[in-house]
Structures are given as C-alpha cells and as structure tokens.
PDB file of C-alpha atoms and ligand atoms in Angstrom:
ATOM      1  CA  UNK A   1     -37.214  -5.869  60.348  1.00  0.00           C
ATOM      2  CA  UNK A   2     -37.967  -5.318  64.021  1.00  0.00           C
ATOM      3  CA  UNK A   3     -37.818  -1.592  64.080  1.00  0.00           C
ATOM      4  CA  UNK A   4     -39.960  -0.970  67.120  1.00  0.00           C
ATOM      5  CA  UNK A   5     -39.894   2.688  66.257  1.00  0.00           C
ATOM      6  CA  UNK A   6     -42.827   4.998  65.807  1.00  0.00           C
ATOM      7  CA  UNK A   7     -41.417   7.178  63.082  1.00  0.00           C
ATOM      8  CA  UNK A   8     -40.654  10.190  65.203  1.00  0.00           C
ATOM      9  CA  UNK A   9     -37.262  11.690  64.788  1.00  0.00           C
ATOM     10  CA  UNK A  10     -35.421  11.953  68.045  1.00  0.00           C
ATOM     11  CA  UNK A  11     -32.256  13.491  69.291  1.00  0.00           C
ATOM     12  CA  UNK A  12     -32.769  15.021  72.726  1.00  0.00           C
ATOM     13  CA  UNK A  13     -34.068  13.746  76.054  1.00  0.00           C
ATOM     14  CA  UNK A  14     -34.325  10.147  74.986  1.00  0.00           C
ATOM     15  CA  UNK A  15     -35.501   8.045  77.929  1.00  0.00           C
ATOM     16  CA  UNK A  16     -32.698   5.686  79.095  1.00  0.00           C
ATOM     17  CA  UNK A  17     -34.730   2.561  78.418  1.00  0.00           C
ATOM     18  CA  UNK A  18     -35.159   3.551  74.806  1.00  0.00           C
ATOM     19  CA  UNK A  19     -31.561   4.661  74.555  1.00  0.00           C
ATOM     20  CA  UNK A  20     -30.407   1.176  75.564  1.00  0.00           C
ATOM     21  CA  UNK A  21     -32.807  -1.037  73.698  1.00  0.00           C
ATOM     22  CA  UNK A  22     -32.831   0.989  70.511  1.00  0.00           C
ATOM     23  CA  UNK A  23     -29.246   2.085  70.310  1.00  0.00           C
ATOM     24  CA  UNK A  24     -28.614   0.633  66.892  1.00  0.00           C
ATOM     25  CA  UNK A  25     -31.873   1.943  65.544  1.00  0.00           C
ATOM     26  CA  UNK A  26     -31.255   5.400  66.928  1.00  0.00           C
ATOM     27  CA  UNK A  27     -27.827   5.483  65.275  1.00  0.00           C
ATOM     28  CA  UNK A  28     -29.349   4.438  61.955  1.00  0.00           C
ATOM     29  CA  UNK A  29     -32.011   7.135  62.146  1.00  0.00           C
ATOM     30  CA  UNK A  30     -29.705   9.838  63.325  1.00  0.00           C
ATOM     31  CA  UNK A  31     -27.315   9.170  60.482  1.00  0.00           C
ATOM     32  CA  UNK A  32     -30.107   9.204  57.994  1.00  0.00           C
ATOM     33  CA  UNK A  33     -32.290  12.071  59.115  1.00  0.00           C
ATOM     34  CA  UNK A  34     -30.939  14.381  61.765  1.00  0.00           C
ATOM     35  CA  UNK A  35     -29.171  17.646  61.459  1.00  0.00           C
ATOM     36  CA  UNK A  36     -26.766  18.349  64.294  1.00  0.00           C
ATOM     37  CA  UNK A  37     -27.790  21.942  64.799  1.00  0.00           C
ATOM     38  CA  UNK A  38     -31.530  21.346  64.947  1.00  0.00           C
ATOM     39  CA  UNK A  39     -33.404  21.934  68.189  1.00  0.00           C
ATOM     40  CA  UNK A  40     -37.001  21.613  67.056  1.00  0.00           C
ATOM     41  CA  UNK A  41     -38.864  19.990  69.964  1.00  0.00           C
ATOM     42  CA  UNK A  42     -41.684  18.762  67.718  1.00  0.00           C
ATOM     43  CA  UNK A  43     -39.339  16.144  66.318  1.00  0.00           C
ATOM     44  CA  UNK A  44     -38.540  14.477  69.664  1.00  0.00           C
ATOM     45  CA  UNK A  45     -39.432  10.923  70.539  1.00  0.00           C
ATOM     46  CA  UNK A  46     -42.170  11.008  73.146  1.00  0.00           C
ATOM     47  CA  UNK A  47     -43.870   7.619  73.025  1.00  0.00           C
ATOM     48  CA  UNK A  48     -42.730   4.079  73.600  1.00  0.00           C
ATOM     49  CA  UNK A  49     -41.462   2.922  70.217  1.00  0.00           C
ATOM     50  CA  UNK A  50     -42.334  -0.696  70.962  1.00  0.00           C
ATOM     51  CA  UNK A  51     -46.006   0.207  71.048  1.00  0.00           C
ATOM     52  CA  UNK A  52     -46.278   1.834  67.658  1.00  0.00           C
ATOM     53  CA  UNK A  53     -45.042   1.314  64.141  1.00  0.00           C
ATOM     54  CA  UNK A  54     -47.439   3.725  62.583  1.00  0.00           C
ATOM     55  CA  UNK A  55     -46.876   6.212  59.807  1.00  0.00           C
ATOM     56  CA  UNK A  56     -45.976   9.744  60.862  1.00  0.00           C
ATOM     57  CA  UNK A  57     -47.618  12.417  58.764  1.00  0.00           C
ATOM     58  CA  UNK A  58     -46.132  15.912  58.569  1.00  0.00           C
ATOM     59  CA  UNK A  59     -48.809  18.292  57.463  1.00  0.00           C
ATOM     60  CA  UNK A  60     -50.646  21.587  57.809  1.00  0.00           C
ATOM     61  CA  UNK A  61     -54.136  23.006  57.250  1.00  0.00           C
ATOM     62  CA  UNK A  62     -53.837  23.529  53.489  1.00  0.00           C
ATOM     63  CA  UNK A  63     -55.269  21.691  50.448  1.00  0.00           C
ATOM     64  CA  UNK A  64     -52.051  19.738  49.836  1.00  0.00           C
ATOM     65  CA  UNK A  65     -51.894  18.975  53.532  1.00  0.00           C
ATOM     66  CA  UNK A  66     -55.329  17.316  53.529  1.00  0.00           C
ATOM     67  CA  UNK A  67     -54.772  14.777  50.772  1.00  0.00           C
ATOM     68  CA  UNK A  68     -52.712  12.311  52.793  1.00  0.00           C
ATOM     69  CA  UNK A  69     -54.940  12.279  55.899  1.00  0.00           C
ATOM     70  CA  UNK A  70     -57.912  11.582  53.608  1.00  0.00           C
ATOM     71  CA  UNK A  71     -56.005   8.634  52.147  1.00  0.00           C
ATOM     72  CA  UNK A  72     -54.950   7.294  55.548  1.00  0.00           C
ATOM     73  CA  UNK A  73     -58.535   7.610  56.784  1.00  0.00           C
ATOM     74  CA  UNK A  74     -59.764   5.710  53.712  1.00  0.00           C
ATOM     75  CA  UNK A  75     -57.287   2.941  54.502  1.00  0.00           C
ATOM     76  CA  UNK A  76     -58.205   2.960  58.178  1.00  0.00           C
ATOM     77  CA  UNK A  77     -54.538   2.890  59.139  1.00  0.00           C
ATOM     78  CA  UNK A  78     -53.444   4.500  62.389  1.00  0.00           C
ATOM     79  CA  UNK A  79     -51.112   7.441  61.895  1.00  0.00           C
ATOM     80  CA  UNK A  80     -49.488  10.091  63.941  1.00  0.00           C
ATOM     81  CA  UNK A  81     -49.790  13.724  62.914  1.00  0.00           C
ATOM     82  CA  UNK A  82     -46.929  16.185  63.246  1.00  0.00           C
ATOM     83  CA  UNK A  83     -47.922  19.734  62.432  1.00  0.00           C
ATOM     84  CA  UNK A  84     -45.534  21.840  60.391  1.00  0.00           C
ATOM     85  CA  UNK A  85     -46.807  25.349  60.992  1.00  0.00           C
ATOM     86  CA  UNK A  86     -46.286  27.180  57.704  1.00  0.00           C
ATOM     87  CA  UNK A  87     -47.233  30.474  59.370  1.00  0.00           C
ATOM     88  CA  UNK A  88     -44.195  30.041  61.622  1.00  0.00           C
ATOM     89  CA  UNK A  89     -41.941  28.873  58.767  1.00  0.00           C
ATOM     90  CA  UNK A  90     -41.480  25.443  60.354  1.00  0.00           C
ATOM     91  CA  UNK A  91     -41.145  23.966  56.861  1.00  0.00           C
ATOM     92  CA  UNK A  92     -37.625  25.431  56.874  1.00  0.00           C
ATOM     93  CA  UNK A  93     -36.481  23.607  60.039  1.00  0.00           C
ATOM     94  CA  UNK A  94     -33.327  21.608  59.208  1.00  0.00           C
ATOM     95  CA  UNK A  95     -34.795  18.327  60.499  1.00  0.00           C
ATOM     96  CA  UNK A  96     -37.852  18.743  58.311  1.00  0.00           C
ATOM     97  CA  UNK A  97     -35.595  19.400  55.324  1.00  0.00           C
ATOM     98  CA  UNK A  98     -34.154  15.900  55.800  1.00  0.00           C
ATOM     99  CA  UNK A  99     -37.617  14.489  55.204  1.00  0.00           C
ATOM    100  CA  UNK A 100     -38.927  17.012  52.718  1.00  0.00           C
ATOM    101  CA  UNK A 101     -36.018  18.523  50.750  1.00  0.00           C
ATOM    102  CA  UNK A 102     -38.372  20.896  48.932  1.00  0.00           C
ATOM    103  CA  UNK A 103     -39.460  22.437  52.280  1.00  0.00           C
ATOM    104  CA  UNK A 104     -43.113  21.677  51.687  1.00  0.00           C
ATOM    105  CA  UNK A 105     -45.812  19.630  53.311  1.00  0.00           C
ATOM    106  CA  UNK A 106     -47.055  16.935  53.151  1.00  0.00           C
ATOM    107  CA  UNK A 107     -44.411  14.329  53.984  1.00  0.00           C
ATOM    108  CA  UNK A 108     -44.527  10.974  55.713  1.00  0.00           C
ATOM    109  CA  UNK A 109     -42.228   8.543  57.431  1.00  0.00           C
ATOM    110  CA  UNK A 110     -43.235   4.907  57.273  1.00  0.00           C
ATOM    111  CA  UNK A 111     -41.159   2.957  59.797  1.00  0.00           C
ATOM    112  CA  UNK A 112     -42.598  -0.281  58.459  1.00  0.00           C
ATOM    113  CA  UNK A 113     -41.737   0.052  54.770  1.00  0.00           C
ATOM    114  CA  UNK A 114     -40.240  -2.772  52.778  1.00  0.00           C
ATOM    115  CA  UNK A 115     -36.464  -2.660  53.236  1.00  0.00           C
ATOM    116  CA  UNK A 116     -36.521  -0.299  56.203  1.00  0.00           C
ATOM    117  CA  UNK A 117     -37.865   3.102  57.242  1.00  0.00           C
ATOM    118  CA  UNK A 118     -38.923   5.271  54.358  1.00  0.00           C
ATOM    119  CA  UNK A 119     -39.507   8.998  54.213  1.00  0.00           C
ATOM    120  CA  UNK A 120     -41.426  10.512  51.320  1.00  0.00           C
ATOM    121  CA  UNK A 121     -42.368  13.993  50.210  1.00  0.00           C
ATOM    122  CA  UNK A 122     -44.665  15.141  47.335  1.00  0.00           C
ATOM    123  CA  UNK A 123     -48.303  14.229  47.804  1.00  0.00           C
ATOM    124  CA  UNK A 124     -48.529  12.346  44.489  1.00  0.00           C
ATOM    125  CA  UNK A 125     -45.653  10.058  45.444  1.00  0.00           C
ATOM    126  CA  UNK A 126     -47.131   9.537  48.906  1.00  0.00           C
ATOM    127  CA  UNK A 127     -50.606   8.708  47.594  1.00  0.00           C
ATOM    128  CA  UNK A 128     -49.143   6.291  45.038  1.00  0.00           C
ATOM    129  CA  UNK A 129     -46.991   4.639  47.694  1.00  0.00           C
ATOM    130  CA  UNK A 130     -49.912   4.188  50.091  1.00  0.00           C
ATOM    131  CA  UNK A 131     -52.143   2.891  47.279  1.00  0.00           C
ATOM    132  CA  UNK A 132     -49.539   0.338  46.253  1.00  0.00           C
ATOM    133  CA  UNK A 133     -48.765  -0.700  49.811  1.00  0.00           C
ATOM    134  CA  UNK A 134     -52.445  -1.223  50.586  1.00  0.00           C
ATOM    135  CA  UNK A 135     -53.537  -2.461  47.170  1.00  0.00           C
ATOM    136  CA  UNK A 136     -56.378   0.080  47.234  1.00  0.00           C
ATOM    137  CA  UNK A 137     -57.530   3.179  45.332  1.00  0.00           C
ATOM    138  CA  UNK A 138     -55.254   2.522  42.333  1.00  0.00           C
ATOM    139  CA  UNK A 139     -55.700  -0.358  39.900  1.00  0.00           C
ATOM    140  CA  UNK A 140     -52.672  -2.683  39.909  1.00  0.00           C
ATOM    141  CA  UNK A 141     -52.264  -2.563  36.119  1.00  0.00           C
ATOM    142  CA  UNK A 142     -53.945  -1.701  32.849  1.00  0.00           C
ATOM    143  CA  UNK A 143     -55.670   1.376  31.480  1.00  0.00           C
ATOM    144  CA  UNK A 144     -57.491   2.177  34.754  1.00  0.00           C
ATOM    145  CA  UNK A 145     -54.190   2.473  36.558  1.00  0.00           C
ATOM    146  CA  UNK A 146     -52.734   4.902  34.032  1.00  0.00           C
ATOM    147  CA  UNK A 147     -55.940   6.909  33.733  1.00  0.00           C
ATOM    148  CA  UNK A 148     -55.797   7.412  37.505  1.00  0.00           C
ATOM    149  CA  UNK A 149     -52.116   8.346  37.434  1.00  0.00           C
ATOM    150  CA  UNK A 150     -52.781  10.730  34.552  1.00  0.00           C
ATOM    151  CA  UNK A 151     -55.367  12.662  36.577  1.00  0.00           C
ATOM    152  CA  UNK A 152     -53.280  12.456  39.723  1.00  0.00           C
ATOM    153  CA  UNK A 153     -50.376  14.075  37.863  1.00  0.00           C
ATOM    154  CA  UNK A 154     -52.741  16.604  36.329  1.00  0.00           C
ATOM    155  CA  UNK A 155     -53.700  17.700  39.820  1.00  0.00           C
ATOM    156  CA  UNK A 156     -50.098  17.843  41.044  1.00  0.00           C
ATOM    157  CA  UNK A 157     -48.799  19.660  37.947  1.00  0.00           C
ATOM    158  CA  UNK A 158     -51.745  21.892  37.073  1.00  0.00           C
ATOM    159  CA  UNK A 159     -54.736  22.292  39.354  1.00  0.00           C
ATOM    160  CA  UNK A 160     -52.730  22.620  42.589  1.00  0.00           C
ATOM    161  CA  UNK A 161     -50.015  25.006  41.360  1.00  0.00           C
ATOM    162  CA  UNK A 162     -52.388  27.275  39.400  1.00  0.00           C
ATOM    163  CA  UNK A 163     -54.947  27.600  42.197  1.00  0.00           C
ATOM    164  CA  UNK A 164     -52.081  27.922  44.683  1.00  0.00           C
ATOM    165  CA  UNK A 165     -50.604  30.836  42.742  1.00  0.00           C
ATOM    166  CA  UNK A 166     -54.042  32.403  42.431  1.00  0.00           C
ATOM    167  CA  UNK A 167     -54.385  32.162  46.203  1.00  0.00           C
ATOM    168  CA  UNK A 168     -51.040  33.866  46.653  1.00  0.00           C
ATOM    169  CA  UNK A 169     -51.535  36.723  44.191  1.00  0.00           C
ATOM    170  CA  UNK A 170     -55.233  37.358  44.781  1.00  0.00           C
ATOM    171  CA  UNK A 171     -55.489  36.714  48.523  1.00  0.00           C
ATOM    172  CA  UNK A 172     -52.177  36.696  50.355  1.00  0.00           C
ATOM    173  CA  UNK A 173     -49.763  39.046  48.567  1.00  0.00           C
ATOM    174  CA  UNK A 174     -49.681  42.549  50.052  1.00  0.00           C
ATOM    175  CA  UNK A 175     -48.963  44.078  46.682  1.00  0.00           C
ATOM    176  CA  UNK A 176     -51.567  43.236  44.048  1.00  0.00           C
ATOM    177  CA  UNK A 177     -50.257  42.396  40.583  1.00  0.00           C
ATOM    178  CA  UNK A 178     -53.176  42.538  38.122  1.00  0.00           C
ATOM    179  CA  UNK A 179     -51.405  40.605  35.345  1.00  0.00           C
ATOM    180  CA  UNK A 180     -50.578  37.723  37.706  1.00  0.00           C
ATOM    181  CA  UNK A 181     -54.101  37.654  39.138  1.00  0.00           C
ATOM    182  CA  UNK A 182     -55.586  37.652  35.617  1.00  0.00           C
ATOM    183  CA  UNK A 183     -53.248  34.873  34.471  1.00  0.00           C
ATOM    184  CA  UNK A 184     -53.962  32.533  37.373  1.00  0.00           C
ATOM    185  CA  UNK A 185     -57.695  33.297  37.387  1.00  0.00           C
ATOM    186  CA  UNK A 186     -57.844  32.377  33.706  1.00  0.00           C
ATOM    187  CA  UNK A 187     -55.821  29.200  34.238  1.00  0.00           C
ATOM    188  CA  UNK A 188     -57.880  28.247  37.294  1.00  0.00           C
ATOM    189  CA  UNK A 189     -61.103  28.669  35.310  1.00  0.00           C
ATOM    190  CA  UNK A 190     -59.698  26.702  32.402  1.00  0.00           C
ATOM    191  CA  UNK A 191     -58.666  23.820  34.674  1.00  0.00           C
ATOM    192  CA  UNK A 192     -62.088  23.697  36.332  1.00  0.00           C
ATOM    193  CA  UNK A 193     -63.568  23.462  32.825  1.00  0.00           C
ATOM    194  CA  UNK A 194     -61.206  20.564  32.069  1.00  0.00           C
ATOM    195  CA  UNK A 195     -62.379  18.857  35.248  1.00  0.00           C
ATOM    196  CA  UNK A 196     -66.035  19.465  34.397  1.00  0.00           C
ATOM    197  CA  UNK A 197     -65.603  17.866  30.969  1.00  0.00           C
ATOM    198  CA  UNK A 198     -63.889  14.835  32.476  1.00  0.00           C
ATOM    199  CA  UNK A 199     -66.526  14.387  35.169  1.00  0.00           C
ATOM    200  CA  UNK A 200     -69.338  14.765  32.642  1.00  0.00           C
ATOM    201  CA  UNK A 201     -68.067  11.605  30.942  1.00  0.00           C
ATOM    202  CA  UNK A 202     -66.870   9.638  33.966  1.00  0.00           C
ATOM    203  CA  UNK A 203     -68.138   9.270  37.558  1.00  0.00           C
ATOM    204  CA  UNK A 204     -64.665   9.828  38.980  1.00  0.00           C
ATOM    205  CA  UNK A 205     -61.489  11.395  37.616  1.00  0.00           C
ATOM    206  CA  UNK A 206     -59.707   8.074  37.102  1.00  0.00           C
ATOM    207  CA  UNK A 207     -62.769   6.305  35.694  1.00  0.00           C
ATOM    208  CA  UNK A 208     -65.559   4.245  37.212  1.00  0.00           C
ATOM    209  CA  UNK A 209     -63.953   3.969  40.645  1.00  0.00           C
ATOM    210  CA  UNK A 210     -63.044   6.472  43.336  1.00  0.00           C
ATOM    211  CA  UNK A 211     -59.240   6.689  43.449  1.00  0.00           C
ATOM    212  CA  UNK A 212     -56.192   8.625  44.601  1.00  0.00           C
ATOM    213  CA  UNK A 213     -56.827  11.050  41.706  1.00  0.00           C
ATOM    214  CA  UNK A 214     -60.076  12.141  43.387  1.00  0.00           C
ATOM    215  CA  UNK A 215     -58.385  12.383  46.782  1.00  0.00           C
ATOM    216  CA  UNK A 216     -55.723  14.696  45.326  1.00  0.00           C
ATOM    217  CA  UNK A 217     -58.221  17.003  43.612  1.00  0.00           C
ATOM    218  CA  UNK A 218     -60.888  17.192  46.298  1.00  0.00           C
ATOM    219  CA  UNK A 219     -59.237  19.653  48.751  1.00  0.00           C
ATOM    220  CA  UNK A 220     -58.328  21.995  45.879  1.00  0.00           C
ATOM    221  CA  UNK A 221     -61.867  21.919  44.513  1.00  0.00           C
ATOM    222  CA  UNK A 222     -63.154  22.758  47.982  1.00  0.00           C
ATOM    223  CA  UNK A 223     -60.686  25.674  48.034  1.00  0.00           C
ATOM    224  CA  UNK A 224     -62.147  26.863  44.718  1.00  0.00           C
ATOM    225  CA  UNK A 225     -65.547  27.115  46.400  1.00  0.00           C
ATOM    226  CA  UNK A 226     -64.310  28.745  49.609  1.00  0.00           C
ATOM    227  CA  UNK A 227     -60.944  30.527  49.958  1.00  0.00           C
ATOM    228  CA  UNK A 228     -60.694  31.170  46.200  1.00  0.00           C
ATOM    229  CA  UNK A 229     -64.391  31.735  45.466  1.00  0.00           C
ATOM    230  CA  UNK A 230     -64.083  35.513  45.190  1.00  0.00           C
ATOM    231  CA  UNK A 231     -60.867  35.343  43.194  1.00  0.00           C
ATOM    232  CA  UNK A 232     -62.292  33.054  40.518  1.00  0.00           C
ATOM    233  CA  UNK A 233     -64.576  34.576  37.904  1.00  0.00           C
ATOM    234  CA  UNK A 234     -67.048  31.672  37.683  1.00  0.00           C
ATOM    235  CA  UNK A 235     -65.627  28.863  39.805  1.00  0.00           C
ATOM    236  CA  UNK A 236     -68.130  26.004  39.953  1.00  0.00           C
ATOM    237  CA  UNK A 237     -71.000  27.986  38.412  1.00  0.00           C
ATOM    238  CA  UNK A 238     -72.593  26.086  35.538  1.00  0.00           C
ATOM    239  CA  UNK A 239     -70.599  22.940  36.268  1.00  0.00           C
ATOM    240  CA  UNK A 240     -73.128  20.250  37.249  1.00  0.00           C
ATOM    241  CA  UNK A 241     -70.729  17.321  36.931  1.00  0.00           C
ATOM    242  CA  UNK A 242     -68.244  18.981  39.259  1.00  0.00           C
ATOM    243  CA  UNK A 243     -71.015  19.654  41.786  1.00  0.00           C
ATOM    244  CA  UNK A 244     -72.147  16.032  41.614  1.00  0.00           C
ATOM    245  CA  UNK A 245     -68.569  14.770  42.128  1.00  0.00           C
ATOM    246  CA  UNK A 246     -67.861  17.255  44.939  1.00  0.00           C
ATOM    247  CA  UNK A 247     -70.930  16.072  46.789  1.00  0.00           C
ATOM    248  CA  UNK A 248     -70.236  12.357  46.253  1.00  0.00           C
ATOM    249  CA  UNK A 249     -66.622  12.652  47.399  1.00  0.00           C
ATOM    250  CA  UNK A 250     -67.500  15.004  50.254  1.00  0.00           C
ATOM    251  CA  UNK A 251     -70.007  12.509  51.670  1.00  0.00           C
ATOM    252  CA  UNK A 252     -67.326   9.902  52.284  1.00  0.00           C
ATOM    253  CA  UNK A 253     -66.626   9.626  56.023  1.00  0.00           C
ATOM    254  CA  UNK A 254     -62.865   9.359  55.401  1.00  0.00           C
ATOM    255  CA  UNK A 255     -62.935  12.598  53.430  1.00  0.00           C
ATOM    256  CA  UNK A 256     -64.843  14.363  56.196  1.00  0.00           C
ATOM    257  CA  UNK A 257     -62.346  13.156  58.795  1.00  0.00           C
ATOM    258  CA  UNK A 258     -59.255  13.820  56.675  1.00  0.00           C
ATOM    259  CA  UNK A 259     -60.379  17.378  55.926  1.00  0.00           C
ATOM    260  CA  UNK A 260     -60.241  18.083  59.692  1.00  0.00           C
ATOM    261  CA  UNK A 261     -56.566  17.065  59.939  1.00  0.00           C
ATOM    262  CA  UNK A 262     -54.527  18.611  61.362  1.00  0.00           C
ATOM    263  CA  UNK A 263     -56.518  20.003  64.246  1.00  0.00           C
ATOM    264  CA  UNK A 264     -54.856  23.214  65.343  1.00  0.00           C
TER     265      UNK A 264
HETATM  266  N1  LIG B   1     -46.337  19.416  44.724  1.00  0.00           N
HETATM  267  C1  LIG B   1     -46.352  19.448  46.164  1.00  0.00           C
HETATM  268  C2  LIG B   1     -46.862  20.788  46.638  1.00  0.00           C
HETATM  269  C3  LIG B   1     -46.765  20.927  48.143  1.00  0.00           C
HETATM  270  C4  LIG B   1     -47.042  22.354  48.588  1.00  0.00           C
HETATM  271  O1  LIG B   1     -47.057  23.297  47.786  1.00  0.00           O
HETATM  272  N2  LIG B   1     -47.257  22.518  49.889  1.00  0.00           N
HETATM  273  C5  LIG B   1     -47.468  23.834  50.425  1.00  0.00           C
HETATM  274  C6  LIG B   1     -48.718  23.870  51.306  1.00  0.00           C
HETATM  275  S1  LIG B   1     -50.200  23.629  50.363  1.00  0.00           S
HETATM  276  C7  LIG B   1     -46.302  24.211  51.326  1.00  0.00           C
HETATM  277  O2  LIG B   1     -45.775  23.387  52.025  1.00  0.00           O
HETATM  278  N3  LIG B   1     -45.898  25.479  51.269  1.00  0.00           N
HETATM  279  C8  LIG B   1     -44.850  25.972  52.108  1.00  0.00           C
HETATM  280  C9  LIG B   1     -43.941  26.924  51.395  1.00  0.00           C
HETATM  281  O3  LIG B   1     -44.122  27.114  50.177  1.00  0.00           O
HETATM  282  O4  LIG B   1     -43.046  27.466  52.024  1.00  0.00           O
HETATM  283  C10 LIG B   1     -47.221  18.312  46.696  1.00  0.00           C
HETATM  284  O5  LIG B   1     -48.198  17.968  46.011  1.00  0.00           O
HETATM  285  O6  LIG B   1     -46.910  17.744  47.754  1.00  0.00           O
END
C-alpha cells in the first residue's frame, strides 16, 4: 500500500501539495484517528510524507516509555519520537486518546503495517508486534517463545505496576499512606527476589537469549536502583544474578541509546 505518510496525525496547516496528493490518505487517517475538537500542535504533519514511512513513537521519560525506544534501537529501524509530557497531562489530549485509549504511554503508529496503518498501545503488545515484524528478540515458536512471553507478561502485570505504585505512594504522593507504602515495598522486594531466582538459573529472563522480556524489565530494574532505591528495603542488595544481568543488558549500545529517549 503506497501510504507515503510518516505516521504523524495531521489536521491543521497542511501544506497544499500534501493536501492534493494525499487527499484520500488524509481522509482515511482523519476518520480513523482525529478528534474534531483537538488543537494539539504536536500532532501536526510537518515533514514531507513521501520521504518517510517510519514508525512514530509516543513516549515520555519513564520506565515504560523507554522500553520501545530500546527495542527500536536494537532493530536499527528509524523512528520518529513524539513526546507526551505527562507532567502537562498531554496523555489526556483527545488525539492521543485515539491512539492510546488508556491514556498512557508508550504508543506507536506504524504507517507501514500489513493491511494498512496500525496504532498500538501497551508496551507488551508493541514489543511483541515489533519482534514479530522483525523476526527478532522473540523465538517464532516453541518453549523459548512462551518462556519469553511469560516473563514479558510478568513484567507488564507485576513488576511494572508494583514498582509504579511504590513510586507513587513513596515518592510522588503529597500525603503519605504507610499501609500502601508497606504493601508496595513488600511486593517490590518479592518481585526482585523472583527475578533474582530466575536469573540465577538462566542468563536472560526468557532463557539463553536476550529478548523482549529483558527489554521490558530493564528500565524498571534501573528504577529500582535509582528513583526507588530509598523506597525499597533491600532492592538489589544480595542479588548477584540481577547485578550480572543489569550490567550485561546495560552494556548493549541499543539499551544505552534507548534509555536516553526521549530527550527533553
Ligand atoms: N501497562 C502499560 C503501562 C503504561 C504506563 O503506566 N505508562 C505510564 C508512564 S510509565 C503513563 O503513561 N502514565 C500516565 C498516567 O497514568 O496518567 C504499558 O506497559 O504500556
């Protein structure tokens, strides 16, 4: 499908040349994604759509926000970053809601997906999609595939939410709620123990190979040693396998680059 479109959502100030040559495409995108009342300038088309068919990544400077840039850096695919400033509540902009109905980053739009442009939210779905599209970082079948998906889902359903809640109650909330802090500290510690046991028996979370399960867990493990260090009782203390894994993953150039995205 000759989309010739770079994934940016557009509505206002569309250059005439684009308006003419991409009329049909614009109509298709507007119908699918745009909200009439939205005036968010960060969603405007600003580059020549014929030049680029790259993935647009909507993200912010948080652990969940770093997973997808790490993946895209591993793949070496060009991508365009759109910041969604959570501090300014941009995750609630109506246009962003069309892409990410749960009002959370990360999200992507792939203009070059099979069957037409595809928007995706939820980091686990995005990582799985990119792994399947590229044929990398997730085994195509068999036990290795499901072991990787198991640990990917563990991160999405457990490590991320528990450490995220700990961050909220222990660091960000004005009012401190001891029971909530105790609960999420305990759960955070327990999950780091689970991770330590897994990594003591296996080089990577999914098995012998580095995979999307490691990409998903890395930014949260870094958070456990930085932003959440004080909140956790023990954190990575006495966890040699976790230290070994953190270092191995952290040495990857794609991880180092992805952890710097977005630049704000
Ligand atoms: N399960 C989701 C979690 C995404 C998530 O919690 N994102 C946070 C940033 S780390 C967010 O967008 N928070 C904005 C808000 O809660 O309003 C995923 O893995 O993509």
